[in-house]
Coordinates of C-alpha atoms in Angstrom, one line a residue:
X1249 CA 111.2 89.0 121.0
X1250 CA 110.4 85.3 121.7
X1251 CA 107.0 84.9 123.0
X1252 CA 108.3 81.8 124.7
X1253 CA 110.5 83.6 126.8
X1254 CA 107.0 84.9 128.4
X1255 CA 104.6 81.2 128.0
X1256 CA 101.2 81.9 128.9
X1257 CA 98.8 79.6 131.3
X1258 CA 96.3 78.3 129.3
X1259 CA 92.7 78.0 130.4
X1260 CA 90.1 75.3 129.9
X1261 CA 88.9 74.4 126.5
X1262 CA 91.9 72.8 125.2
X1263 CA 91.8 68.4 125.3
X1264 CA 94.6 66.6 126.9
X1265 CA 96.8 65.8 123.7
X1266 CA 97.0 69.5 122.8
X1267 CA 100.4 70.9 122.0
X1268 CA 102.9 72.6 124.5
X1269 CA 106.2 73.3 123.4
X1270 CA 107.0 73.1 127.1
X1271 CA 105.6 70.0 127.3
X1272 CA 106.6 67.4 124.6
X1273 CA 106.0 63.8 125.4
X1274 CA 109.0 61.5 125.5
X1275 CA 109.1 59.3 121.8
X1276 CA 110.5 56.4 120.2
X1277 CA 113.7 56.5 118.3
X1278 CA 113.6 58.3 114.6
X1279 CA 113.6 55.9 112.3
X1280 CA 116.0 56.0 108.9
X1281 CA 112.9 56.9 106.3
X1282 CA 114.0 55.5 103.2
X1283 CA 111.1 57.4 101.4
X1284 CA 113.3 60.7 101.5
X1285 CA 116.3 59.4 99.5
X1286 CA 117.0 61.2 96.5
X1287 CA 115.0 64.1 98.0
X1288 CA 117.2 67.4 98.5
X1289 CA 116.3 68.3 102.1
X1290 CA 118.8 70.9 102.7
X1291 CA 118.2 71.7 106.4
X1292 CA 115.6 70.5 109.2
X1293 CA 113.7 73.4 111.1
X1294 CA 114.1 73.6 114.6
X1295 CA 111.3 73.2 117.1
X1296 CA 110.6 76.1 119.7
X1297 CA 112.4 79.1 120.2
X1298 CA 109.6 80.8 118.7
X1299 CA 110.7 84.7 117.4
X1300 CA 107.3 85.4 117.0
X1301 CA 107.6 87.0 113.3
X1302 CA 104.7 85.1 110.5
X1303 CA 106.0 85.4 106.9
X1304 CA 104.4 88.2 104.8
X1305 CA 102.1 86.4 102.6
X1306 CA 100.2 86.0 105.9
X1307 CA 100.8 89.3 107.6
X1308 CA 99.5 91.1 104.9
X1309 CA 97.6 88.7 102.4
X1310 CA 96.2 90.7 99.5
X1311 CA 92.9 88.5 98.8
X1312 CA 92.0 88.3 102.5
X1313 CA 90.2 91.8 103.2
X1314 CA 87.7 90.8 99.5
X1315 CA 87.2 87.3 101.3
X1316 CA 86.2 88.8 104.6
X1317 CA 83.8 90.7 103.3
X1318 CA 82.2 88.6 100.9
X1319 CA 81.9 85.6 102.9
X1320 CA 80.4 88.0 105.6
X1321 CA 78.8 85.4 108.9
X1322 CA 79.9 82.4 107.3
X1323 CA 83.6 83.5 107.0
X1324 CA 84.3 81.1 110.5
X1325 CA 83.5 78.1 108.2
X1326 CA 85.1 78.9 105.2
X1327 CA 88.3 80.2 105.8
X1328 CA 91.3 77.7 105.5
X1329 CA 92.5 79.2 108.8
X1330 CA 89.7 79.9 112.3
X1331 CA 90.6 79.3 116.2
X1332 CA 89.9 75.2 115.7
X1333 CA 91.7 74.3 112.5
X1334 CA 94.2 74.9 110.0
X1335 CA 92.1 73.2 107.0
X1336 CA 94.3 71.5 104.7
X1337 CA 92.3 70.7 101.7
X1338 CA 88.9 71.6 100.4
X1339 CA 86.1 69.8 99.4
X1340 CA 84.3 71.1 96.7
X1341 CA 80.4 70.2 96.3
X1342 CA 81.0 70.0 92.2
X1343 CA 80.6 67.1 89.9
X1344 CA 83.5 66.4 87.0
X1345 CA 81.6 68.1 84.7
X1346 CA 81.8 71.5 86.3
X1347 CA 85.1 70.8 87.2
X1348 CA 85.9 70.3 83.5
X1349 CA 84.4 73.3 82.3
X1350 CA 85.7 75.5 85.1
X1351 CA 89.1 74.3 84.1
X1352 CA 88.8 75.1 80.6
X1353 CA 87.3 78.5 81.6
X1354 CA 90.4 79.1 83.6
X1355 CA 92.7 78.2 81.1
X1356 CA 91.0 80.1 77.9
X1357 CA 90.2 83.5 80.1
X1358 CA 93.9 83.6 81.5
X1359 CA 96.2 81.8 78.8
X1360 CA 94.5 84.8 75.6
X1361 CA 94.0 87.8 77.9
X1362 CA 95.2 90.7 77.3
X1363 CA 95.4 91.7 81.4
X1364 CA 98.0 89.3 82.2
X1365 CA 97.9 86.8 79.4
X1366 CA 98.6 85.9 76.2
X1367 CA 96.3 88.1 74.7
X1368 CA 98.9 90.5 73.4
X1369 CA 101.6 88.3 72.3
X1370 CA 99.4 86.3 70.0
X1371 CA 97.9 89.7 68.8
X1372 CA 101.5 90.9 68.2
X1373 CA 102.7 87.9 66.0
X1374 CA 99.2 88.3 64.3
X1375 CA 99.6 92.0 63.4
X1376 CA 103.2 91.3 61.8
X1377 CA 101.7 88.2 59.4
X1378 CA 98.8 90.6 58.7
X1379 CA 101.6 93.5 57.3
X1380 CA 103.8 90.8 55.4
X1381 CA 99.7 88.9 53.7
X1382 CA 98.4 92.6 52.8
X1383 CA 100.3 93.0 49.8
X1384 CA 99.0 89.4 48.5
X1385 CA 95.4 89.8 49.8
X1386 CA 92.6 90.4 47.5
X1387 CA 91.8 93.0 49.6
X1388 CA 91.8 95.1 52.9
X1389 CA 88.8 93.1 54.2
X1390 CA 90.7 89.7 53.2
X1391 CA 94.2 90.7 54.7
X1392 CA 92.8 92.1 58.4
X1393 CA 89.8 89.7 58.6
X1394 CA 92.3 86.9 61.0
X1395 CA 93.6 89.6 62.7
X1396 CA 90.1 91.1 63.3
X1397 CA 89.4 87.3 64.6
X1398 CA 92.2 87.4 67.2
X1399 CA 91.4 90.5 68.8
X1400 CA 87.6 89.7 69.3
X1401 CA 89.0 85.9 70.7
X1402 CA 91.0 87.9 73.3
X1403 CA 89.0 90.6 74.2
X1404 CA 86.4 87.8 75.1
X1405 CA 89.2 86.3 76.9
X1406 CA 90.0 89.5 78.5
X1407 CA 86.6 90.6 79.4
X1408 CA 85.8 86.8 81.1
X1409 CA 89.2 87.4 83.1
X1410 CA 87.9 90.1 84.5
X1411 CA 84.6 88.4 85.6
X1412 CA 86.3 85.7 87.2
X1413 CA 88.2 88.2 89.1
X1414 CA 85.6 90.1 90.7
X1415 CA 83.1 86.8 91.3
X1416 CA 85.3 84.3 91.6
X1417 CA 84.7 84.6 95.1
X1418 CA 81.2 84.0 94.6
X1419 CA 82.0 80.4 93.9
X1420 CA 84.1 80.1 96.7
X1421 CA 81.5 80.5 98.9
X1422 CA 78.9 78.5 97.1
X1423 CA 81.2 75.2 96.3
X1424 CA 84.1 75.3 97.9
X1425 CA 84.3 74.6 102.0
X1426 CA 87.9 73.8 104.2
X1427 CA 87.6 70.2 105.0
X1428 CA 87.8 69.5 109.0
X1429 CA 88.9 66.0 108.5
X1430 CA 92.4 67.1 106.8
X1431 CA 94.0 69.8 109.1
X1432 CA 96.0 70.8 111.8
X1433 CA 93.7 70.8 115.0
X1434 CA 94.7 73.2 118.1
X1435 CA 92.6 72.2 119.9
X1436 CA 93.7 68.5 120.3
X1437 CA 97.3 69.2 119.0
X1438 CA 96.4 66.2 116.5
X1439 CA 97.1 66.2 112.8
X1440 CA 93.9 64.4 110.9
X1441 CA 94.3 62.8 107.8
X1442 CA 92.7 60.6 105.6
X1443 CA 94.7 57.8 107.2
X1444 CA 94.1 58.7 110.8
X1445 CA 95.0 61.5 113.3
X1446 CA 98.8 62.3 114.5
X1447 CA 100.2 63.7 117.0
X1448 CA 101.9 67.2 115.8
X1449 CA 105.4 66.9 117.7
X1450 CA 105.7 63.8 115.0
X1451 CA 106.3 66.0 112.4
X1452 CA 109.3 67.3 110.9
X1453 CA 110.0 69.8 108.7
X1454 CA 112.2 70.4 106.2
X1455 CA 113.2 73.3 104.0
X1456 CA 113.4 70.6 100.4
X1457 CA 115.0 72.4 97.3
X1458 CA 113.7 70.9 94.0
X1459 CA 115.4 71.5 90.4
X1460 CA 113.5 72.8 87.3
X1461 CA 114.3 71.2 83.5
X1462 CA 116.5 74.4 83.3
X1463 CA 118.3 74.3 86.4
X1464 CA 115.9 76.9 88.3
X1465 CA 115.4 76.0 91.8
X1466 CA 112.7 75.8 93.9
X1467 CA 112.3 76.0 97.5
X1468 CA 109.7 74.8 99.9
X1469 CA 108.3 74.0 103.3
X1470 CA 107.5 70.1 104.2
X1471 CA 106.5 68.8 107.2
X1472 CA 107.4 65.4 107.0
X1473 CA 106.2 62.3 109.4
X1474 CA 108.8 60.9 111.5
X1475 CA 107.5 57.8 111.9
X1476 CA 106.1 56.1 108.4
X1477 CA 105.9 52.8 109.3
X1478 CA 102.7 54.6 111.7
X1479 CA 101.5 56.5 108.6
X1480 CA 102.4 54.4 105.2
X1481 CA 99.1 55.2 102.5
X1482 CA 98.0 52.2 101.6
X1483 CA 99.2 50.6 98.1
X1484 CA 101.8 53.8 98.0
X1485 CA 105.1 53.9 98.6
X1486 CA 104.2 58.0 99.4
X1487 CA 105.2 59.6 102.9
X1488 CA 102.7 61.5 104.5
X1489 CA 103.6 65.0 104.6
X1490 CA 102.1 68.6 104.0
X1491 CA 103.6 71.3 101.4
X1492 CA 102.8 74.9 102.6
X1493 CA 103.7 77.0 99.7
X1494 CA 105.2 80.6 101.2
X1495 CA 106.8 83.0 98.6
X1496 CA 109.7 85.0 99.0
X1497 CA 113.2 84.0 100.4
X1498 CA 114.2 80.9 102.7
X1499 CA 113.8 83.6 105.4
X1500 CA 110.1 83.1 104.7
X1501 CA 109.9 79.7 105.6
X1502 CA 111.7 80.1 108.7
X1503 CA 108.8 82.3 109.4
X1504 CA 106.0 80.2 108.1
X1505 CA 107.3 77.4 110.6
X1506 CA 107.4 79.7 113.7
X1507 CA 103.7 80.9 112.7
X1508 CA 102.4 77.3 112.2
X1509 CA 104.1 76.0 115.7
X1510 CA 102.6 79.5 117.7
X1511 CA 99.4 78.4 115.9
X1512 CA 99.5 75.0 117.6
X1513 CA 100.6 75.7 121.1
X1514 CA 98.2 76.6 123.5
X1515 CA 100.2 77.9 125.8
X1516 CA 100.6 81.1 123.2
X1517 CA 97.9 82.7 121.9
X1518 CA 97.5 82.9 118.0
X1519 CA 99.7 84.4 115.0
X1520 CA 98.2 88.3 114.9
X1521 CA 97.4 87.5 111.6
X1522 CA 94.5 89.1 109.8
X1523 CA 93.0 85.4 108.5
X1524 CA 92.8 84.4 112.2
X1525 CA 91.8 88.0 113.9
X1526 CA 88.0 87.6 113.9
X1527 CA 87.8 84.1 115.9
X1528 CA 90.9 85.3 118.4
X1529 CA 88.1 86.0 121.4
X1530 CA 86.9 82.5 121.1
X1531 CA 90.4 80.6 121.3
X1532 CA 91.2 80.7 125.4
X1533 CA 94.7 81.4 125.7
X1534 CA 94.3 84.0 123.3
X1535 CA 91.4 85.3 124.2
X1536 CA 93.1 85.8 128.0
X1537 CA 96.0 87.5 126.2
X1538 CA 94.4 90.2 124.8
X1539 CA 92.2 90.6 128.1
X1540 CA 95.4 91.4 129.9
X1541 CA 96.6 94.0 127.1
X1542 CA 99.3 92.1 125.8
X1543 CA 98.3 92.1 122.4
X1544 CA 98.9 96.2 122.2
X1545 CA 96.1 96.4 119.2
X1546 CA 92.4 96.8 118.9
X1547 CA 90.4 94.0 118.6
X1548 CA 89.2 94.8 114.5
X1549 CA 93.4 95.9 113.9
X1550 CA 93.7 94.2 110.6
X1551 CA 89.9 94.7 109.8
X1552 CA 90.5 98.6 110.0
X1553 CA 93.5 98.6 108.4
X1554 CA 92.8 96.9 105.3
X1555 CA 89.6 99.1 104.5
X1556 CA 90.8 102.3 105.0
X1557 CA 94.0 101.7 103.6
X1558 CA 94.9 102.2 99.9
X1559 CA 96.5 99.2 97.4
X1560 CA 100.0 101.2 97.4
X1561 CA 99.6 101.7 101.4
X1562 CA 99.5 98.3 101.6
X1563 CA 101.8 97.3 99.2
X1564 CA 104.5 99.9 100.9
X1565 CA 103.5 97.8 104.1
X1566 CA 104.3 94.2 102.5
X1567 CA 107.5 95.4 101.5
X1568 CA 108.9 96.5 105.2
X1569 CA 107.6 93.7 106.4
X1570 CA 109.4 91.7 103.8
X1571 CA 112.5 93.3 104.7
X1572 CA 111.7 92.5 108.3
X1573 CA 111.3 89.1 107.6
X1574 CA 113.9 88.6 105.8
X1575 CA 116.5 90.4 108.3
X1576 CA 115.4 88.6 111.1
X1577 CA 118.4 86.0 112.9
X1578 CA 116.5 83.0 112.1
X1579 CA 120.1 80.8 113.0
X1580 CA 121.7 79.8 116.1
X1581 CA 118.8 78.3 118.0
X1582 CA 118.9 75.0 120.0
X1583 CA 115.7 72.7 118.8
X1584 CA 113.8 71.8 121.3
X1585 CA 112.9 67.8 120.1
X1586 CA 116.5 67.2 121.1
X1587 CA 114.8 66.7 124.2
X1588 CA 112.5 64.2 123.0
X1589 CA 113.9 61.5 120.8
X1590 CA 116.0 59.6 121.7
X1591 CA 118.8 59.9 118.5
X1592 CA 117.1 63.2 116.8
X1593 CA 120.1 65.6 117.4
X1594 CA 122.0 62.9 115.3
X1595 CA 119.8 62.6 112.7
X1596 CA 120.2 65.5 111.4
X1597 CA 121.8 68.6 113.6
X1598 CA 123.1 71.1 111.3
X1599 CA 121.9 74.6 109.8
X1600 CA 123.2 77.1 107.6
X1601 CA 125.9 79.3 109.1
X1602 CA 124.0 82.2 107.3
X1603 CA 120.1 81.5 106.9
X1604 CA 119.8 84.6 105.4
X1605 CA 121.9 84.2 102.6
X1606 CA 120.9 80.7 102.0
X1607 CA 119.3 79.9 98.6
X1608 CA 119.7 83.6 97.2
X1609 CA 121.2 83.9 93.9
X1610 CA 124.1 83.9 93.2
X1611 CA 123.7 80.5 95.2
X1612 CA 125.9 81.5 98.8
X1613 CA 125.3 78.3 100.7
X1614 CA 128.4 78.8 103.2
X1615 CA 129.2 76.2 105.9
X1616 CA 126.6 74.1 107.9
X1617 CA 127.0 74.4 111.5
X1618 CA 126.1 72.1 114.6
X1619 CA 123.0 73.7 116.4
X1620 CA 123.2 74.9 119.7
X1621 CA 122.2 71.9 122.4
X1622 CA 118.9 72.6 123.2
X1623 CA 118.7 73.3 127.3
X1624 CA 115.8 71.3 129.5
X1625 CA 113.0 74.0 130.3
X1626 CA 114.0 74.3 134.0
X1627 CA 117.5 74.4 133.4
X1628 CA 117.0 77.2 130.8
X1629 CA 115.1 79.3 133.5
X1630 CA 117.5 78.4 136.2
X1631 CA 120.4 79.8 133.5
X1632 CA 118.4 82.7 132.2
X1633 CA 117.8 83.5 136.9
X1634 CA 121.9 83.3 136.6
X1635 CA 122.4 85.7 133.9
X1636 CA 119.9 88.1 135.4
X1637 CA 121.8 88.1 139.0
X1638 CA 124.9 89.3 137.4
X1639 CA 125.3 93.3 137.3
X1640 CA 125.5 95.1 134.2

């Protein structure tokens, strides 16, 4: 069920520009952006008509609960994702040195591991040209000697793998910190970047398929600036836009745009995800949500669940909730920036007949159709009053 059908009065705290879907600002006319020729958009998001469903890698993230814990007091600060910001890049307190030798740690421990690697592949081909030299080796010592080589290489590998793996985290909290000056701001319902803050109802965003060098494909989520004469980089001929990388089906990014959009308006209260559950008392709106009982859960819900639930409980839970996703009618639905600019229905106005199907393999794109006209908010409610009078 929508949450919009039921918008929420927010409360102070929130500035002036913060973001209402109710209450988008009339805009200019969309401009032709000759920046995204030659880029395969395949189908424009629509605005509002929230379902109120966040895509699984969010839902039930399986590095949050070891982050949470870790990180401890200072998790607020150093989580991508708290009630002011959605932190878009980190800055890391490093110099290029450490960078370069973290780098090539990376690479050696995870390219020859055994867990997960390399590790046995280049043992495999080892042990064969080990049979086929014995014969011509001076002796046993001589013929097993490289293959005594690679196994002590990878088990080094394998062994430093597993290291990074359980401290890793360790360095996340002693280098790494979300940046607030490149995020997506609820508060103000601005979009800062290094070139200046946006408003977010500028933004559109695309579903862009890209093509591998042996004809995979590759789907994403880009929210794209409508304006770029506003938001050129400077010497660049680049668009400013923002990749959030979701995995799963097309379904999934449907859902990753409705959970970024709840996360900005204020008149909703946040995504119940578990990244977000610790800081939901100090956001207002959502903060007066769960006051009234509307969320249905306790206040440490994900908290609990996570640490007394075992790996395959959780990884049963992902999977439902994958299927969930994935089943969910993300088509049909008016967009609500219709409303807004000018000439943005004619921009761009179709979808998928079946969003579902889109982008599976075998590759069913079907027909695109012409989105529902999206309805003026009290002409909406005076139709939904309407429907309501008539007896069922």
């Amino acid at each position: 069920m929508s949450l919009q059908n039921e918008p929420l009065m927010s409360v102070d705290g929130y500035a002036e520009t913060a973001y209402r879907a109710d209450a988008i600002p009339e805009q200019s006319y969309a401009p032709q952006n000759e920046m995204l020729r030659g880029r395969i958009l395949e189908t424009r998001l629509p605005w509002g008509s929230y379902l109120g469903v966040n895509p699984t890698t969010y839902q039930y993230s399986e590095s949050w609960f070891q982050e949470y814990q870790y990180i401890g007091d200072d998790y607020h600060d150093y989580t991508m994702i708290n009630e002011l910001r959605w932190s878009q890049r980190v800055d890391e307190n490093i110099n290029d040195f450490y960078r370069f030798a973290r780098f090539i740690f990376v690479i050696f421990s995870h390219l020859l591991s055994f867990k997960g690697g390399g590790g046995w592949l280049i043992f495999g081909v080892m042990a064969v040209c080990t049979v086929l030299f014995i014969f011509a080796a001076d002796s046993l010592l001589q013929a097993i000697f490289p293959l005594a080589i690679v196994v002590v290489i990878c088990s080094t590998a394998t062994f430093l793998r597993q290291l990074w793996e359980k401290h890793s985290i360790k360095f996340y909290k002693g280098n790494r910190n979300w940046s607030n000056d490149y995020a997506f701001c609820r508060r103000t319902g601005m979009v800062k970047t290094d070139i200046g803050d946006f408003p977010f109802y500028e933004f559109d965003t695309y579903i862009e398929m890209r093509v591998g060098t042996q004809g995979s494909q590759f789907h994403s989520l880009k929210l794209i600036h409508r304006y770029p004469h506003r938001s050129r980089f400077p010497n660049s001929t680049s668009s400013l836009e923002f990749d959030f990388t979701v995995g799963g089906s097309i379904a999934q990014l449907y859902a990753a745009w409705d959970m970024l959009q709840r996360y900005m308006d204020v008149s909703q209260p946040l995504p119940d995800i578990p990244q977000v559950e610790p800081f939901r008392h100090l956001d207002p709106t959502t903060k007066a949500y769960d006051g009234a009982g509307k969320r249905g859960r306790p206040a440490t819900y994900w908290r609990d669940l996570y640490a007394n639930s075992s790996e395959e409980e959780l990884k049963a839970l992902r999977e439902a909730h994958r299927i969930e996703v994935d089943s969910t009618a993300w088509g049909g639905r008016p967009d609500l920036m219709e409303l807004s600019v000018p000439n943005y229905r004619e921009t761009r106005k179709g979808e998928p007949e079946d969003v579902n199907a889109f982008g599976r393999l075998p590759r069913k794109a079907g027909e695109f159709l012409d989105r529902p006209q999206a309805v003026p908010p009290s002409e909406d409610a005076a139709e939904r009053q309407s429907n309501d009078e008539i007896p069922r």
